[in-house]
Structure formats: structure tokens, C-alpha cells
Amino acid sequence: MVRSTARAITPSVGRTVALVAMWVALQGEVTVGNVVGGLVVVGCIEVLFPMGRRAEHRLHPLGAARFAAALARDLVASSWQVTVAVLRPNADRIHTEVIDVDIETRSSLVASLVANAITLTPGTMTVEIEPTPAGHRLAVHVLGRIDPEAFRDQVRTLERRGLAAVSPVGPARSADASSDRSDATGGSA
């Protein structure tokens, strides 16, 4: 039991070196005092805010490139649609609604990736992410009258692209974990 507790509070060497290096860089000069001060600050951060166990993910470069290319294409297309809606408004173009979309991923990181890609795209904004027993539910505000089922299919396609770019390899979160809600809505992931 003592071993696992010690492992839980022992910071990784890489993270410690990076944080101390940032501390020294912020101080403006490398001195023994600045390095020792950095170690003290990092030690306090590690004790007060332990990282804990979290799911790990593997980045797939080809999948990430495909995700980025598809996102760029979607950005151009939706930017055009929003431009047309602004310059030539009509009831169908300026209609807004919130559509709930259930995605199957249990990974908060992948759900956040999908939600942020949606929000980045003009004319759509993820307003809520809620963990569910089956994955996550996204509430997405959309501009323009669209077919809700077709939109849900687009989001699920985006989810598949996200999973092809970043796949979970570590322990999955439980569906009732409340800390994942803040992670998925813009907190630190």
C-alpha cells in the first residue's frame, strides 16, 4: 500500500525538469537559487495537485493528418455557408436549434476533440458534453435548417476520424465520473 501511494505522489522526471526549466526561464537567469526555488515550487505543485491515474492515448500520425484535412475541408465549406447566411439571410439560413448527438467513445479526450472540432467549425458550437453509460452526449447549437439525423451522422463520422487519430490505450473512465465533465468542456485534459 505504501508503494502505490509513493508512486502516486512521485512526479515524473520529465515533467519535473520541464516545470523547473519553465520556472528558471521565467526568472530570466540560471542561478542555483532559481533552480532550487523551481524545485520547491514544483514539489509544492506535485503535492497540492497530484496528477493521479488517467487514461492514456496513442496518436496515429496518418489518422491525425486525415482528421486535420477533413476538418480543414469542413471549415472552408461551413465558412462559406455562414458567409452566405450573413450576406443573404432567409428563414432557413438563420434558423437555429440545439441538436443532441450521442457518440460512443468513452474517452473524454476523444469526446473533447470532437466537441472542439465542432465548435471550431463556423455555424456550430458544442454547448454541453455529458458522460453517459454508452459514451458521451453532445448538445450542439447549429445555424441553418438542417436534417438532424444527417447532422448526427456527420458528428459520428467526425468521431470515427477522431478515434483514428487518437485511440485510448489506458484505463477508461467510469460513466459517472464527474471530473471528466470539466475535462470535456474545456478544462485541462
PDB file of C-alpha atoms in Angstrom:
ATOM      1  CA  MET A   1       0.000   0.000   0.000  1.00  0.00           C
ATOM      2  CA  VAL A   2       2.812   2.420   0.818  1.00  0.00           C
ATOM      3  CA  ARG A   3       4.432   1.671  -2.507  1.00  0.00           C
ATOM      4  CA  SER A   4       1.362   2.618  -4.548  1.00  0.00           C
ATOM      5  CA  THR A   5       0.914   5.834  -2.540  1.00  0.00           C
ATOM      6  CA  ALA A   6       4.558   6.737  -3.076  1.00  0.00           C
ATOM      7  CA  ARG A   7       4.213   6.071  -6.792  1.00  0.00           C
ATOM      8  CA  ALA A   8       1.056   8.201  -6.922  1.00  0.00           C
ATOM      9  CA  ILE A   9       2.818  11.277  -5.496  1.00  0.00           C
ATOM     10  CA  THR A  10       6.206  10.774  -7.133  1.00  0.00           C
ATOM     11  CA  PRO A  11       6.343  13.174 -10.081  1.00  0.00           C
ATOM     12  CA  SER A  12       7.704  12.082 -13.410  1.00  0.00           C
ATOM     13  CA  VAL A  13      11.248  13.232 -14.017  1.00  0.00           C
ATOM     14  CA  GLY A  14      10.382  14.691 -17.425  1.00  0.00           C
ATOM     15  CA  ARG A  15       7.525  16.785 -16.052  1.00  0.00           C
ATOM     16  CA  THR A  16       9.687  17.999 -13.157  1.00  0.00           C
ATOM     17  CA  VAL A  17      12.553  19.003 -15.445  1.00  0.00           C
ATOM     18  CA  ALA A  18      10.147  20.808 -17.793  1.00  0.00           C
ATOM     19  CA  LEU A  19       8.460  22.719 -14.962  1.00  0.00           C
ATOM     20  CA  VAL A  20      11.764  23.694 -13.347  1.00  0.00           C
ATOM     21  CA  ALA A  21      13.074  24.817 -16.757  1.00  0.00           C
ATOM     22  CA  MET A  22       9.974  26.988 -17.223  1.00  0.00           C
ATOM     23  CA  TRP A  23      10.439  28.428 -13.739  1.00  0.00           C
ATOM     24  CA  VAL A  24      14.074  29.298 -14.423  1.00  0.00           C
ATOM     25  CA  ALA A  25      13.159  30.778 -17.820  1.00  0.00           C
ATOM     26  CA  LEU A  26      10.542  32.986 -16.175  1.00  0.00           C
ATOM     27  CA  GLN A  27      13.155  34.180 -13.671  1.00  0.00           C
ATOM     28  CA  GLY A  28      15.403  35.282 -16.514  1.00  0.00           C
ATOM     29  CA  GLU A  29      18.695  33.751 -15.420  1.00  0.00           C
ATOM     30  CA  VAL A  30      20.087  30.385 -14.394  1.00  0.00           C
ATOM     31  CA  THR A  31      21.252  30.502 -10.785  1.00  0.00           C
ATOM     32  CA  VAL A  32      21.405  27.917  -8.020  1.00  0.00           C
ATOM     33  CA  GLY A  33      18.718  29.874  -6.151  1.00  0.00           C
ATOM     34  CA  ASN A  34      16.375  29.882  -9.148  1.00  0.00           C
ATOM     35  CA  VAL A  35      16.819  26.135  -9.708  1.00  0.00           C
ATOM     36  CA  VAL A  36      16.268  25.355  -6.004  1.00  0.00           C
ATOM     37  CA  GLY A  37      13.282  27.723  -5.943  1.00  0.00           C
ATOM     38  CA  GLY A  38      11.890  25.980  -9.014  1.00  0.00           C
ATOM     39  CA  LEU A  39      12.283  22.578  -7.367  1.00  0.00           C
ATOM     40  CA  VAL A  40      10.442  23.838  -4.265  1.00  0.00           C
ATOM     41  CA  VAL A  41       7.601  25.290  -6.356  1.00  0.00           C
ATOM     42  CA  VAL A  42       7.323  22.108  -8.454  1.00  0.00           C
ATOM     43  CA  GLY A  43       7.345  19.982  -5.300  1.00  0.00           C
ATOM     44  CA  CYS A  44       4.501  22.044  -3.841  1.00  0.00           C
ATOM     45  CA  ILE A  45       2.544  21.773  -7.100  1.00  0.00           C
ATOM     46  CA  GLU A  46       3.007  17.993  -7.173  1.00  0.00           C
ATOM     47  CA  VAL A  47       1.840  17.595  -3.566  1.00  0.00           C
ATOM     48  CA  LEU A  48      -1.091  20.029  -3.796  1.00  0.00           C
ATOM     49  CA  PHE A  49      -2.243  18.985  -7.276  1.00  0.00           C
ATOM     50  CA  PRO A  50      -1.329  15.326  -7.885  1.00  0.00           C
ATOM     51  CA  MET A  51      -1.879  14.089 -11.433  1.00  0.00           C
ATOM     52  CA  GLY A  52      -3.499  10.817 -10.418  1.00  0.00           C
ATOM     53  CA  ARG A  53      -4.178   7.948 -12.795  1.00  0.00           C
ATOM     54  CA  ARG A  54      -5.636   8.909 -16.134  1.00  0.00           C
ATOM     55  CA  ALA A  55      -6.333   7.216 -19.404  1.00  0.00           C
ATOM     56  CA  GLU A  56      -3.534   7.222 -21.933  1.00  0.00           C
ATOM     57  CA  HIS A  57      -3.920   7.629 -25.662  1.00  0.00           C
ATOM     58  CA  ARG A  58      -1.874   6.796 -28.702  1.00  0.00           C
ATOM     59  CA  LEU A  59      -1.513   9.319 -31.524  1.00  0.00           C
ATOM     60  CA  HIS A  60      -1.730   7.885 -35.033  1.00  0.00           C
ATOM     61  CA  PRO A  61       0.014  10.362 -37.403  1.00  0.00           C
ATOM     62  CA  LEU A  62      -1.775   9.268 -40.574  1.00  0.00           C
ATOM     63  CA  GLY A  63      -5.168   9.341 -38.838  1.00  0.00           C
ATOM     64  CA  ALA A  64      -4.334  12.750 -37.357  1.00  0.00           C
ATOM     65  CA  ALA A  65      -3.418  14.069 -40.806  1.00  0.00           C
ATOM     66  CA  ARG A  66      -6.708  12.764 -42.219  1.00  0.00           C
ATOM     67  CA  PHE A  67      -8.603  14.318 -39.295  1.00  0.00           C
ATOM     68  CA  ALA A  68      -6.897  17.677 -39.889  1.00  0.00           C
ATOM     69  CA  ALA A  69      -7.536  17.555 -43.653  1.00  0.00           C
ATOM     70  CA  ALA A  70     -11.215  16.719 -43.173  1.00  0.00           C
ATOM     71  CA  LEU A  71     -11.524  19.470 -40.558  1.00  0.00           C
ATOM     72  CA  ALA A  72      -9.918  21.984 -42.939  1.00  0.00           C
ATOM     73  CA  ARG A  73     -12.366  20.970 -45.679  1.00  0.00           C
ATOM     74  CA  ASP A  74     -15.289  21.315 -43.247  1.00  0.00           C
ATOM     75  CA  LEU A  75     -14.022  24.740 -42.137  1.00  0.00           C
ATOM     76  CA  VAL A  76     -13.994  26.026 -45.724  1.00  0.00           C
ATOM     77  CA  ALA A  77     -17.449  24.634 -46.523  1.00  0.00           C
ATOM     78  CA  SER A  78     -19.070  25.881 -43.325  1.00  0.00           C
ATOM     79  CA  SER A  79     -17.361  29.284 -43.582  1.00  0.00           C
ATOM     80  CA  TRP A  80     -18.960  29.658 -46.986  1.00  0.00           C
ATOM     81  CA  GLN A  81     -22.379  28.667 -45.612  1.00  0.00           C
ATOM     82  CA  VAL A  82     -22.117  31.180 -42.751  1.00  0.00           C
ATOM     83  CA  THR A  83     -20.960  33.904 -45.158  1.00  0.00           C
ATOM     84  CA  VAL A  84     -23.986  33.268 -47.379  1.00  0.00           C
ATOM     85  CA  ALA A  85     -26.287  33.271 -44.318  1.00  0.00           C
ATOM     86  CA  VAL A  86     -24.909  36.647 -43.230  1.00  0.00           C
ATOM     87  CA  LEU A  87     -24.945  38.281 -46.664  1.00  0.00           C
ATOM     88  CA  ARG A  88     -28.250  36.801 -47.888  1.00  0.00           C
ATOM     89  CA  PRO A  89     -30.264  35.873 -44.803  1.00  0.00           C
ATOM     90  CA  ASN A  90     -33.548  33.997 -45.027  1.00  0.00           C
ATOM     91  CA  ALA A  91     -35.588  31.981 -42.541  1.00  0.00           C
ATOM     92  CA  ASP A  92     -33.856  28.687 -43.366  1.00  0.00           C
ATOM     93  CA  ARG A  93     -30.325  30.112 -43.225  1.00  0.00           C
ATOM     94  CA  ILE A  94     -30.710  31.926 -39.893  1.00  0.00           C
ATOM     95  CA  HIS A  95     -32.786  29.240 -38.157  1.00  0.00           C
ATOM     96  CA  THR A  96     -31.006  27.923 -35.054  1.00  0.00           C
ATOM     97  CA  GLU A  97     -31.541  24.858 -32.903  1.00  0.00           C
ATOM     98  CA  VAL A  98     -29.730  22.614 -30.449  1.00  0.00           C
ATOM     99  CA  ILE A  99     -29.294  19.011 -31.552  1.00  0.00           C
ATOM    100  CA  ASP A 100     -28.319  16.244 -29.117  1.00  0.00           C
ATOM    101  CA  VAL A 101     -25.826  13.761 -30.532  1.00  0.00           C
ATOM    102  CA  ASP A 102     -24.823  10.535 -28.781  1.00  0.00           C
ATOM    103  CA  ILE A 103     -21.299   9.375 -29.510  1.00  0.00           C
ATOM    104  CA  GLU A 104     -19.935   6.008 -28.446  1.00  0.00           C
ATOM    105  CA  THR A 105     -16.442   6.918 -27.284  1.00  0.00           C
ATOM    106  CA  ARG A 106     -15.856   6.566 -23.555  1.00  0.00           C
ATOM    107  CA  SER A 107     -12.653   8.604 -23.831  1.00  0.00           C
ATOM    108  CA  SER A 108     -13.027  12.162 -22.535  1.00  0.00           C
ATOM    109  CA  LEU A 109     -10.080  13.204 -24.698  1.00  0.00           C
ATOM    110  CA  VAL A 110     -11.679  11.956 -27.917  1.00  0.00           C
ATOM    111  CA  ALA A 111     -15.051  13.452 -26.916  1.00  0.00           C
ATOM    112  CA  SER A 112     -13.285  16.779 -26.287  1.00  0.00           C
ATOM    113  CA  LEU A 113     -11.513  16.531 -29.638  1.00  0.00           C
ATOM    114  CA  VAL A 114     -14.849  16.004 -31.395  1.00  0.00           C
ATOM    115  CA  ALA A 115     -16.578  18.765 -29.407  1.00  0.00           C
ATOM    116  CA  ASN A 116     -13.794  21.264 -30.071  1.00  0.00           C
ATOM    117  CA  ALA A 117     -13.686  20.403 -33.783  1.00  0.00           C
ATOM    118  CA  ILE A 118     -17.437  21.063 -33.917  1.00  0.00           C
ATOM    119  CA  THR A 119     -17.052  24.375 -32.101  1.00  0.00           C
ATOM    120  CA  LEU A 120     -14.158  25.414 -34.333  1.00  0.00           C
ATOM    121  CA  THR A 121     -16.370  24.966 -37.385  1.00  0.00           C
ATOM    122  CA  PRO A 122     -18.355  28.148 -38.161  1.00  0.00           C
ATOM    123  CA  GLY A 123     -22.104  27.807 -37.660  1.00  0.00           C
ATOM    124  CA  THR A 124     -21.866  25.137 -34.953  1.00  0.00           C
ATOM    125  CA  MET A 125     -20.999  25.210 -31.283  1.00  0.00           C
ATOM    126  CA  THR A 126     -20.900  22.451 -28.707  1.00  0.00           C
ATOM    127  CA  VAL A 127     -22.759  23.819 -25.700  1.00  0.00           C
ATOM    128  CA  GLU A 128     -22.598  20.760 -23.444  1.00  0.00           C
ATOM    129  CA  ILE A 129     -20.847  17.413 -23.124  1.00  0.00           C
ATOM    130  CA  GLU A 130     -22.403  14.884 -20.810  1.00  0.00           C
ATOM    131  CA  PRO A 131     -20.938  11.465 -19.995  1.00  0.00           C
ATOM    132  CA  THR A 132     -23.446   8.652 -20.466  1.00  0.00           C
ATOM    133  CA  PRO A 133     -23.243   4.912 -19.785  1.00  0.00           C
ATOM    134  CA  ALA A 134     -22.833   4.361 -23.534  1.00  0.00           C
ATOM    135  CA  GLY A 135     -20.255   7.127 -24.161  1.00  0.00           C
ATOM    136  CA  HIS A 136     -20.991  10.854 -24.298  1.00  0.00           C
ATOM    137  CA  ARG A 137     -23.883  13.085 -25.332  1.00  0.00           C
ATOM    138  CA  LEU A 138     -23.087  16.346 -27.089  1.00  0.00           C
ATOM    139  CA  ALA A 139     -25.553  19.223 -27.263  1.00  0.00           C
ATOM    140  CA  VAL A 140     -24.666  21.183 -30.402  1.00  0.00           C
ATOM    141  CA  HIS A 141     -26.094  24.574 -31.402  1.00  0.00           C
ATOM    142  CA  VAL A 142     -26.383  24.791 -35.195  1.00  0.00           C
ATOM    143  CA  LEU A 143     -27.059  27.664 -37.577  1.00  0.00           C
ATOM    144  CA  GLY A 144     -29.345  26.923 -40.507  1.00  0.00           C
ATOM    145  CA  ARG A 145     -32.191  24.493 -41.014  1.00  0.00           C
ATOM    146  CA  ILE A 146     -30.612  21.051 -41.344  1.00  0.00           C
ATOM    147  CA  ASP A 147     -31.699  17.452 -41.112  1.00  0.00           C
ATOM    148  CA  PRO A 148     -30.926  16.392 -37.500  1.00  0.00           C
ATOM    149  CA  GLU A 149     -30.180  12.770 -38.475  1.00  0.00           C
ATOM    150  CA  ALA A 150     -27.801  13.828 -41.241  1.00  0.00           C
ATOM    151  CA  PHE A 151     -26.042  16.124 -38.763  1.00  0.00           C
ATOM    152  CA  ARG A 152     -25.767  13.299 -36.212  1.00  0.00           C
ATOM    153  CA  ASP A 153     -24.216  11.105 -38.910  1.00  0.00           C
ATOM    154  CA  GLN A 154     -21.671  13.863 -39.672  1.00  0.00           C
ATOM    155  CA  VAL A 155     -20.719  14.089 -35.990  1.00  0.00           C
ATOM    156  CA  ARG A 156     -20.360  10.298 -35.751  1.00  0.00           C
ATOM    157  CA  THR A 157     -18.117  10.386 -38.821  1.00  0.00           C
ATOM    158  CA  LEU A 158     -16.063  13.070 -37.073  1.00  0.00           C
ATOM    159  CA  GLU A 159     -15.897  10.787 -34.012  1.00  0.00           C
ATOM    160  CA  ARG A 160     -14.571   7.906 -36.154  1.00  0.00           C
ATOM    161  CA  ARG A 161     -11.928  10.243 -37.600  1.00  0.00           C
ATOM    162  CA  GLY A 162     -11.013  11.362 -34.084  1.00  0.00           C
ATOM    163  CA  LEU A 163     -10.652   7.755 -32.945  1.00  0.00           C
ATOM    164  CA  ALA A 164      -8.479   7.036 -35.983  1.00  0.00           C
ATOM    165  CA  ALA A 165      -6.256   9.966 -34.939  1.00  0.00           C
ATOM    166  CA  VAL A 166      -6.144   9.318 -31.181  1.00  0.00           C
ATOM    167  CA  SER A 167      -7.040   5.974 -29.658  1.00  0.00           C
ATOM    168  CA  PRO A 168      -7.358   5.209 -25.942  1.00  0.00           C
ATOM    169  CA  VAL A 169      -4.911   2.583 -24.649  1.00  0.00           C
ATOM    170  CA  GLY A 170      -5.171   3.078 -20.881  1.00  0.00           C
ATOM    171  CA  PRO A 171      -7.928   2.635 -18.326  1.00  0.00           C
ATOM    172  CA  ALA A 172     -11.270   4.065 -19.378  1.00  0.00           C
ATOM    173  CA  ARG A 173     -13.204   6.386 -17.151  1.00  0.00           C
ATOM    174  CA  SER A 174     -16.385   5.288 -15.462  1.00  0.00           C
ATOM    175  CA  ALA A 175     -19.568   6.714 -16.938  1.00  0.00           C
ATOM    176  CA  ASP A 176     -20.434   8.521 -13.710  1.00  0.00           C
ATOM    177  CA  ALA A 177     -17.065  10.233 -13.220  1.00  0.00           C
ATOM    178  CA  SER A 178     -17.863  13.863 -12.535  1.00  0.00           C
ATOM    179  CA  SER A 179     -14.314  15.136 -13.118  1.00  0.00           C
ATOM    180  CA  ASP A 180     -14.493  14.211 -16.792  1.00  0.00           C
ATOM    181  CA  ARG A 181     -17.275  16.710 -17.363  1.00  0.00           C
ATOM    182  CA  SER A 182     -14.918  19.638 -16.720  1.00  0.00           C
ATOM    183  CA  ASP A 183     -12.203  17.989 -18.829  1.00  0.00           C
ATOM    184  CA  ALA A 184     -14.509  17.634 -21.784  1.00  0.00           C
ATOM    185  CA  THR A 185     -15.838  21.189 -21.663  1.00  0.00           C
ATOM    186  CA  GLY A 186     -12.533  22.957 -21.809  1.00  0.00           C
ATOM    187  CA  GLY A 187     -10.748  22.154 -18.583  1.00  0.00           C
ATOM    188  CA  SER A 188      -7.326  20.614 -18.598  1.00  0.00           C
ATOM    189  CA  ALA A 189      -7.376  17.205 -20.216  1.00  0.00           C
TER     190      ALA A 189
END
